[in-house]
Amino acid sequence: MTDILLVLSTFPDAEKARQTGTLLVESQLAACVNLCPGVTSIYRWKGEIESSSEVLALFKTTRAQYPALELRLRELHPYEVPEILAIPAERAYEAYAQWVMDQTRS
């Protein structure tokens, strides 16, 4: 297992996802973010079934930076209850993992 985490979060539009991703990379909380537009989410919210078009953001960070990334993501996110899921990378190409660690050092 590596110290790399893949953090997933959905946003209501590409601009908000881009703004948030840029701020998290600039502050070295994430090494990079991939934005995947055109995601359709179907979910239950306040007792009703909802469907919305969203942008999925994939943040690459480290275990050490995760608490700060989560806190900042919650501050920046427009949703009342944002999706923030951290998935540990069981394996990662060593050079890439080192790059992520180098880019997220404060």
Coordinates of N, CA and C in Angstrom, one line a residue:
M1 N 0.8 -1.2 0.0 CA 0.0 0.0 0.0 C 0.9 1.2 0.0
T2 N 0.5 2.2 -0.7 CA 1.2 3.5 -0.8 C 0.5 4.5 0.1
D3 N 1.1 5.7 0.2 CA 0.5 6.8 0.9 C -0.3 7.7 0.0
I4 N -0.6 7.3 -1.2 CA -1.4 8.0 -2.2 C -2.8 7.7 -2.0
L5 N -3.6 8.8 -2.0 CA -5.1 8.7 -2.0 C -5.7 9.3 -3.2
L6 N -6.8 8.7 -3.7 CA -7.6 9.3 -4.8 C -8.9 9.7 -4.1
V7 N -9.1 11.0 -4.2 CA -10.3 11.6 -3.5 C -11.3 12.0 -4.6
L8 N -12.5 11.6 -4.5 CA -13.6 11.8 -5.4 C -14.5 12.8 -4.8
S9 N -15.0 13.8 -5.7 CA -16.0 14.7 -5.3 C -16.7 15.2 -6.5
T10 N -18.0 15.4 -6.4 CA -18.8 15.9 -7.6 C -19.2 17.3 -7.3
F11 N -19.3 18.0 -8.4 CA -19.6 19.5 -8.4 C -20.8 19.7 -9.4
P12 N -21.5 20.8 -9.1 CA -22.7 21.1 -10.0 C -22.3 21.6 -11.4
D13 N -21.1 22.1 -11.5 CA -20.7 22.6 -12.9 C -19.2 22.6 -13.0
A14 N -18.7 22.8 -14.2 CA -17.3 22.7 -14.5 C -16.5 23.9 -13.9
E15 N -17.1 25.0 -13.9 CA -16.4 26.2 -13.4 C -16.1 26.1 -11.9
K16 N -17.1 25.6 -11.1 CA -16.9 25.5 -9.7 C -15.8 24.4 -9.4
A17 N -15.9 23.3 -10.2 CA -14.9 22.2 -10.1 C -13.6 22.7 -10.4
R18 N -13.4 23.5 -11.5 CA -12.1 24.0 -11.9 C -11.6 25.0 -10.9
Q19 N -12.4 25.9 -10.4 CA -11.9 26.8 -9.4 C -11.4 26.1 -8.1
T20 N -12.2 25.1 -7.7 CA -11.8 24.4 -6.5 C -10.6 23.5 -6.7
G21 N -10.5 22.9 -7.8 CA -9.3 22.1 -8.2 C -8.1 22.9 -8.3
T22 N -8.2 24.1 -8.9 CA -7.0 25.0 -9.0 C -6.6 25.4 -7.7
L23 N -7.5 25.8 -6.8 CA -7.1 26.3 -5.4 C -6.4 25.1 -4.6
L24 N -6.9 23.9 -4.8 CA -6.3 22.8 -4.0 C -4.9 22.4 -4.5
V25 N -4.7 22.6 -5.9 CA -3.4 22.3 -6.4 C -2.4 23.4 -6.1
E26 N -2.9 24.7 -6.2 CA -2.1 25.8 -5.8 C -1.6 25.8 -4.4
S27 N -2.5 25.3 -3.5 CA -2.1 25.3 -2.1 C -1.4 24.0 -1.7
Q28 N -1.1 23.1 -2.7 CA -0.3 21.9 -2.5 C -1.1 20.9 -1.7
L29 N -2.4 21.0 -1.6 CA -3.2 19.9 -1.0 C -3.5 18.8 -1.9
A30 N -3.4 19.0 -3.2 CA -3.5 18.0 -4.2 C -2.4 18.2 -5.2
A31 N -1.9 17.1 -5.7 CA -0.9 17.1 -6.8 C -1.5 17.5 -8.1
C32 N -2.7 16.9 -8.4 CA -3.4 17.2 -9.6 C -4.9 16.9 -9.4
V33 N -5.7 17.4 -10.3 CA -7.1 17.0 -10.3 C -7.5 16.8 -11.8
N34 N -8.3 15.7 -12.0 CA -8.9 15.4 -13.3 C -10.4 15.8 -13.1
L35 N -10.9 16.5 -14.1 CA -12.3 16.9 -14.2 C -13.0 16.0 -15.2
C36 N -14.0 15.3 -14.8 CA -14.8 14.5 -15.7 C -16.2 15.0 -15.9
P37 N -16.5 15.8 -16.9 CA -17.8 16.4 -17.0 C -18.8 15.3 -17.6
G38 N -20.1 15.7 -17.5 CA -21.1 14.8 -18.1 C -21.5 13.6 -17.2
V39 N -21.2 13.7 -15.9 CA -21.6 12.6 -15.0 C -23.1 12.9 -14.6
T40 N -23.9 11.8 -14.7 CA -25.3 11.9 -14.2 C -25.4 11.2 -12.9
S41 N -25.9 11.9 -11.9 CA -26.0 11.4 -10.5 C -27.5 11.2 -10.2
I42 N -27.8 10.1 -9.7 CA -29.2 9.8 -9.3 C -29.1 9.4 -7.8
Y43 N -29.8 10.1 -6.9 CA -29.7 10.0 -5.5 C -31.0 10.4 -4.8
R44 N -31.0 10.0 -3.5 CA -32.2 10.4 -2.7 C -31.7 11.6 -1.8
W45 N -32.5 12.7 -1.9 CA -32.1 13.9 -1.1 C -33.4 14.4 -0.4
K46 N -33.4 14.4 0.9 CA -34.6 14.9 1.6 C -35.8 14.2 1.2
G47 N -35.7 12.9 1.1 CA -36.9 12.1 0.8 C -37.3 12.0 -0.6
E48 N -36.7 12.7 -1.5 CA -37.0 12.7 -2.9 C -35.9 12.1 -3.8
I49 N -36.3 11.4 -4.8 CA -35.3 10.9 -5.8 C -34.9 12.1 -6.7
E50 N -33.7 12.4 -6.8 CA -33.2 13.5 -7.6 C -32.2 12.9 -8.7
S51 N -32.1 13.7 -9.8 CA -31.2 13.4 -10.8 C -30.5 14.7 -11.3
S52 N -29.2 14.7 -11.4 CA -28.6 16.0 -11.9 C -27.3 15.7 -12.6
S53 N -27.0 16.6 -13.5 CA -25.7 16.5 -14.3 C -24.7 17.2 -13.4
E54 N -23.5 16.5 -13.3 CA -22.5 17.0 -12.4 C -21.1 16.8 -13.1
V55 N -20.1 17.3 -12.5 CA -18.7 17.1 -12.9 C -18.0 16.4 -11.8
L56 N -17.4 15.3 -12.1 CA -16.7 14.5 -11.1 C -15.2 14.9 -11.1
A57 N -14.7 15.2 -9.9 CA -13.3 15.6 -9.7 C -12.6 14.5 -9.0
L58 N -11.4 14.2 -9.6 CA -10.5 13.2 -9.0 C -9.2 13.9 -8.6
F59 N -9.1 14.0 -7.3 CA -7.9 14.6 -6.7 C -6.9 13.6 -6.3
K60 N -5.6 13.8 -6.6 CA -4.6 13.0 -6.1 C -3.8 13.7 -5.0
T61 N -3.8 13.0 -3.8 CA -3.1 13.6 -2.6 C -2.5 12.5 -1.8
T62 N -2.0 12.8 -0.6 CA -1.4 11.8 0.2 C -2.2 11.7 1.5
R63 N -1.9 10.6 2.3 CA -2.6 10.4 3.5 C -2.3 11.6 4.5
A64 N -1.1 12.1 4.4 CA -0.7 13.2 5.3 C -1.5 14.5 5.0
Q65 N -1.8 14.8 3.7 CA -2.5 16.0 3.3 C -4.0 15.8 3.4
Y66 N -4.5 14.6 3.5 CA -5.9 14.4 3.4 C -6.7 15.3 4.4
P67 N -6.4 15.3 5.7 CA -7.2 16.1 6.6 C -7.4 17.6 6.2
A68 N -6.3 18.2 5.7 CA -6.3 19.6 5.3 C -7.1 19.7 4.0
L69 N -6.9 18.7 3.1 CA -7.6 18.8 1.8 C -9.1 18.6 2.1
E70 N -9.5 17.7 2.9 CA -11.0 17.6 3.2 C -11.5 18.8 3.8
L71 N -10.9 19.4 4.8 CA -11.3 20.6 5.4 C -11.5 21.8 4.4
R72 N -10.5 22.0 3.5 CA -10.6 23.0 2.5 C -11.6 22.7 1.5
L73 N -11.8 21.5 1.1 CA -12.8 21.1 0.1 C -14.2 21.4 0.7
R74 N -14.4 21.1 2.0 CA -15.7 21.3 2.6 C -16.0 22.8 2.7
E75 N -14.9 23.6 2.9 CA -15.1 25.1 2.9 C -15.5 25.7 1.5
L76 N -14.9 25.1 0.5 CA -15.1 25.6 -0.9 C -16.3 25.1 -1.6
H77 N -16.7 23.9 -1.1 CA -17.8 23.2 -1.9 C -19.2 23.9 -1.7
P78 N -19.9 24.0 -2.8 CA -21.2 24.6 -2.8 C -22.3 23.7 -2.2
Y79 N -22.1 22.4 -2.1 CA -23.2 21.5 -1.6 C -23.2 21.5 -0.1
E80 N -24.4 21.3 0.4 CA -24.7 21.2 1.9 C -23.9 20.0 2.4
V81 N -24.0 18.9 1.7 CA -23.3 17.7 2.1 C -22.5 17.2 0.9
P82 N -21.3 17.7 0.7 CA -20.5 17.3 -0.5 C -20.0 15.8 -0.4
E83 N -20.0 15.2 -1.6 CA -19.4 13.9 -1.7 C -17.8 14.1 -1.6
I84 N -17.3 13.5 -0.6 CA -15.8 13.5 -0.4 C -15.4 12.0 0.0
L85 N -14.9 11.3 -1.0 CA -14.5 9.9 -0.8 C -13.0 9.7 -1.0
A86 N -12.3 9.2 0.0 CA -10.9 9.0 -0.2 C -10.7 7.5 -0.4
I87 N -10.0 7.1 -1.5 CA -9.7 5.7 -1.8 C -8.2 5.5 -1.8
P88 N -7.7 4.6 -0.9 CA -6.3 4.4 -0.9 C -5.8 3.7 -2.2
A89 N -4.7 4.1 -2.6 CA -4.0 3.5 -3.8 C -3.2 2.3 -3.3
E90 N -3.7 1.1 -3.5 CA -3.0 -0.1 -3.0 C -1.7 -0.2 -3.7
R91 N -1.6 0.1 -5.0 CA -0.4 0.1 -5.7 C -0.4 1.4 -6.6
A92 N 0.9 1.9 -6.8 CA 1.0 3.0 -7.7 C 2.4 3.0 -8.3
Y93 N 2.5 3.4 -9.6 CA 3.8 3.5 -10.2 C 4.7 4.4 -9.3
E94 N 5.9 3.8 -9.0 CA 6.7 4.5 -8.0 C 7.1 5.9 -8.3
A95 N 7.4 6.2 -9.6 CA 7.8 7.5 -10.0 C 6.6 8.5 -9.9
Y96 N 5.4 8.0 -10.2 CA 4.2 8.8 -10.1 C 3.9 9.1 -8.6
A97 N 3.9 8.1 -7.8 CA 3.7 8.2 -6.4 C 4.7 9.3 -5.7
Q98 N 5.9 9.2 -6.2 CA 6.9 10.2 -5.7 C 6.6 11.6 -6.1
W99 N 6.1 11.7 -7.3 CA 5.7 13.0 -7.9 C 4.5 13.6 -7.0
V100 N 3.5 12.7 -6.7 CA 2.4 13.2 -5.9 C 2.9 13.7 -4.6
M101 N 3.8 12.9 -4.0 CA 4.3 13.3 -2.6 C 5.1 14.6 -2.7
D102 N 5.9 14.7 -3.8 CA 6.7 15.9 -3.9 C 5.8 17.2 -4.1
Q103 N 4.7 17.0 -4.9 CA 3.8 18.1 -5.2 C 2.9 18.5 -4.0
T104 N 2.8 17.7 -3.0 CA 1.9 18.0 -1.9 C 2.7 18.3 -0.6
R105 N 3.9 18.5 -0.7 CA 4.7 18.9 0.5 C 4.5 20.3 0.8
S106 N 4.2 20.7 2.0 CA 4.0 22.1 2.3 C 5.3 22.7 2.9

